[in-house]
Amino acid sequence: MAADYFDSGADMVETNSFGANRYVLGKYGLGDRVVEINSLAAEHARSAAPAGRYVLGSMGPAGELIEPMGTATPDDLLATFADQAKGLEAGGADAVCIETMIDFDETKIAVEATRANTKLAVMATMTFDKGPKGFFTMMGLTPEKVGERLTETGADVVGANCGAGIDQMIEVVSRIRSATDKPILVHSNAGMPIMQKGSVVYPETPEYMASRIHDLVAAGAGIVGGCCGSGPDHVRAFVKALRG
Ligand SMILES: [Zn+2]
């Protein structure tokens, strides 16, 4: 998988460790192997990385909300994100990419866990939904608030990922840009998934997303990539549109 993305021309490729925390791995009886599994994920991506390219250690939501909404305590989350970050660093990641976050408090804990336990660069991106009143995270923060608060955590790179397609991301990014001087990372879904003949299809083609990528950069994105439904062909189209 990592080789396919590096071959597409990506400068940075994420590890397949999105759910490799104690809570998600625990559902498979692997909750006590967080460090080992993250280390392997980073090793595998690193082994496919040409010289001068980067491996980002993916760190998604714990899958358990902080109490009282869920059962996780801040200390539990800090401990599992610390193990995840340590494993990713041990396996050779260059940075941790905290992503698809819906709860700012959990995001902040993941940034702190990485900072306190590794020397890795830290990227943190949150996910927005568009409702009748515009864009908010699930817990009710606007893009401006997210830009401001992620910057306050001390993350090196802030931004948005996942979501409902590249057109929505352009507005989200311009609003985050208005609230921070940090570099902005955006990895967008290829639109909202639809069911077609019993399988999940993402409607935005590589050509369509690439046609909008200059507007995303103009809105303030410094690092761009793909999230759900956008594979190596999408990245190849972004590289073609942006290089030079
Ligand atoms: Zn996604």
XYZ file of C-alpha atoms and ligand atoms in Angstrom:
245
model
C 0.000 0.000 0.000
C 2.723 2.484 0.942
C 4.667 1.661 -2.228
C 1.575 2.393 -4.362
C 1.251 5.837 -2.807
C 4.963 6.657 -3.055
C 4.859 5.526 -6.718
C 2.004 7.956 -7.313
C 4.436 10.773 -6.470
C 3.415 11.509 -2.880
C 6.045 13.243 -0.730
C 4.446 11.849 2.430
C 2.615 8.586 3.011
C 0.666 7.610 6.098
C 0.994 4.343 7.963
C -1.975 1.945 8.268
C -2.198 2.574 12.006
C -5.340 4.757 12.086
C -7.118 2.585 14.664
C -4.025 1.070 16.304
C -4.876 2.254 19.820
C -5.809 0.219 22.892
C -9.569 0.642 22.366
C -9.852 -0.324 18.714
C -7.218 -3.074 18.865
C -8.925 -4.305 22.040
C -11.967 -5.291 19.963
C -9.683 -7.797 18.207
C -7.965 -9.022 21.360
C -4.813 -7.029 20.521
C -5.202 -4.158 22.981
C -1.927 -4.949 24.759
C 0.148 -4.810 21.541
C -0.195 -1.097 20.702
C 3.537 -0.278 20.667
C 4.465 -3.336 18.618
C 1.729 -2.917 15.991
C 2.465 0.786 15.488
C 6.156 0.116 15.225
C 5.516 -2.485 12.509
C 3.183 -0.123 10.646
C 5.903 2.535 10.511
C 8.599 0.018 9.576
C 6.531 -1.257 6.678
C 5.826 2.211 5.265
C 9.462 3.252 5.812
C 10.695 0.191 3.930
C 8.790 1.419 0.843
C 9.868 5.088 1.138
C 12.397 6.401 -1.379
C 15.143 8.642 0.052
C 13.913 12.101 0.929
C 10.253 11.127 1.304
C 8.334 11.060 4.561
C 6.373 8.576 6.615
C 3.512 9.982 8.686
C 2.245 7.864 11.539
C -1.548 7.876 11.376
C -3.368 8.288 14.681
C -7.169 8.327 14.487
C -9.777 8.707 17.234
C -9.569 6.268 20.154
C -13.049 4.970 19.378
C -14.188 5.715 22.916
C -15.328 9.182 24.015
C -14.088 10.908 27.140
C -16.353 10.474 30.154
C -19.148 11.299 30.873
C -20.105 10.912 27.165
C -17.988 7.746 26.998
C -15.935 5.639 29.379
C -12.398 6.855 28.582
C -10.587 9.047 31.088
C -8.097 11.687 29.901
C -5.323 9.632 31.545
C -6.353 6.480 29.643
C -6.284 8.363 26.363
C -2.942 9.968 27.147
C -1.471 6.541 27.890
C -2.712 4.845 24.728
C -1.785 7.743 22.421
C 1.652 7.834 24.080
C 2.137 4.128 23.303
C 0.968 4.671 19.755
C 3.366 7.596 19.212
C 6.285 5.719 20.771
C 5.674 2.749 18.493
C 5.450 4.946 15.408
C 8.706 6.688 16.303
C 10.460 3.391 17.004
C 9.407 2.096 13.594
C 10.841 5.096 11.769
C 7.976 7.560 11.249
C 8.941 11.211 10.673
C 5.781 12.682 12.158
C 2.514 11.752 13.772
C -0.641 12.697 11.883
C -3.557 12.951 14.325
C -6.583 12.886 12.030
C -10.345 12.548 11.550
C -10.754 13.965 15.034
C -14.249 15.026 16.146
C -13.460 16.005 19.767
C -10.995 18.831 20.386
C -10.174 17.623 23.914
C -9.146 14.202 22.602
C -7.076 15.856 19.866
C -5.257 17.974 22.432
C -4.461 14.888 24.500
C -3.061 13.112 21.428
C -0.829 16.120 20.637
C 0.396 16.246 24.243
C 1.044 12.492 24.349
C 3.159 12.720 21.191
C 5.071 15.789 22.380
C 5.821 14.349 25.803
C 7.030 10.968 24.552
C 8.662 11.463 21.140
C 10.700 13.926 19.113
C 8.298 13.584 16.152
C 6.705 16.483 14.318
C 2.994 16.705 15.083
C 0.179 17.260 12.605
C -3.420 17.496 13.796
C -6.528 17.652 11.614
C -10.215 17.608 12.487
C -13.324 16.614 10.544
C -16.237 18.932 9.733
C -19.834 18.363 8.731
C -21.954 20.940 6.976
C -25.381 21.451 8.544
C -28.014 24.169 8.152
C -25.802 26.588 10.116
C -22.610 25.790 8.208
C -19.484 23.864 9.116
C -18.910 22.421 12.578
C -17.016 19.560 14.154
C -19.275 16.970 15.744
C -18.708 18.691 19.103
C -19.660 22.099 17.717
C -16.450 23.964 16.819
C -16.251 26.170 13.733
C -13.253 25.978 11.361
C -11.954 29.284 12.821
C -12.121 27.925 16.374
C -10.371 24.738 15.292
C -7.593 26.733 13.614
C -7.141 28.790 16.736
C -7.322 25.965 19.246
C -5.175 23.481 17.319
C -2.532 26.214 17.064
C -2.684 26.641 20.846
C -1.917 22.930 21.330
C 1.507 23.526 19.779
C 0.939 21.221 16.790
C 3.397 21.969 13.966
C 0.776 21.566 11.254
C -3.005 21.940 11.614
C -5.917 21.352 9.277
C -8.920 19.306 8.194
C -9.488 15.880 6.703
C -12.196 13.425 5.625
C -15.475 15.362 5.081
C -17.850 15.605 2.161
C -15.571 16.360 -0.761
C -13.053 18.841 -2.077
C -15.428 21.770 -2.715
C -16.429 21.885 0.945
C -12.773 21.649 1.976
C -11.953 24.840 0.079
C -14.286 26.845 2.321
C -13.136 25.029 5.476
C -9.475 25.722 4.684
C -9.989 29.404 3.959
C -11.677 29.750 7.352
C -8.939 27.823 9.199
C -6.365 29.982 7.373
C -7.975 33.125 8.799
C -7.306 31.841 12.332
C -3.743 30.464 12.212
C -0.273 31.092 10.788
C 0.628 27.365 10.934
C 1.029 25.299 7.780
C -2.312 23.688 6.874
C -2.687 20.036 5.918
C -5.816 18.916 4.064
C -6.716 15.422 2.992
C -10.169 15.311 1.516
C -12.559 12.474 0.868
C -13.548 11.890 -2.738
C -17.052 13.166 -1.935
C -19.781 11.506 0.121
C -19.916 7.740 -0.340
C -22.956 6.359 -2.171
C -24.213 2.782 -2.517
C -24.067 1.510 -6.069
C -24.969 -2.108 -6.905
C -24.229 -3.173 -3.347
C -20.839 -1.543 -3.014
C -19.637 1.779 -1.646
C -18.558 4.267 -4.310
C -16.952 7.685 -3.875
C -18.159 10.040 -6.613
C -15.216 12.429 -7.083
C -12.813 11.247 -9.777
C -9.071 11.951 -9.818
C -9.665 14.440 -12.649
C -12.400 16.269 -10.765
C -10.457 16.581 -7.515
C -7.302 17.628 -9.380
C -9.305 20.343 -11.154
C -10.052 21.884 -7.753
C -6.658 21.391 -6.115
C -5.259 24.809 -7.097
C -8.244 26.448 -5.377
C -7.534 24.403 -2.265
C -3.927 25.628 -2.253
C -5.055 29.207 -2.930
C -7.390 28.906 0.078
C -4.373 28.233 2.287
C -3.470 24.544 2.165
C 0.272 23.871 2.206
C 0.080 20.071 2.222
C -2.658 18.255 0.293
C -3.640 14.633 -0.015
C -6.472 12.154 -0.114
C -8.676 10.599 2.575
C -11.547 8.097 2.099
C -12.140 7.112 -1.512
C -9.143 8.967 -2.903
C -6.455 6.470 -3.796
C -3.124 6.516 -5.606
C -4.740 7.622 -8.899
C -6.130 10.713 -7.184
C -2.717 11.505 -5.710
C -1.083 11.018 -9.108
C -3.536 13.554 -10.567
C -2.793 16.034 -7.724
C 0.958 15.676 -8.316
C 0.489 16.285 -12.038
C -1.636 19.379 -11.390
C 0.642 20.890 -8.741
C 4.253 20.079 -9.580
C 6.061 23.125 -10.849
Zn -11.906 10.092 5.289
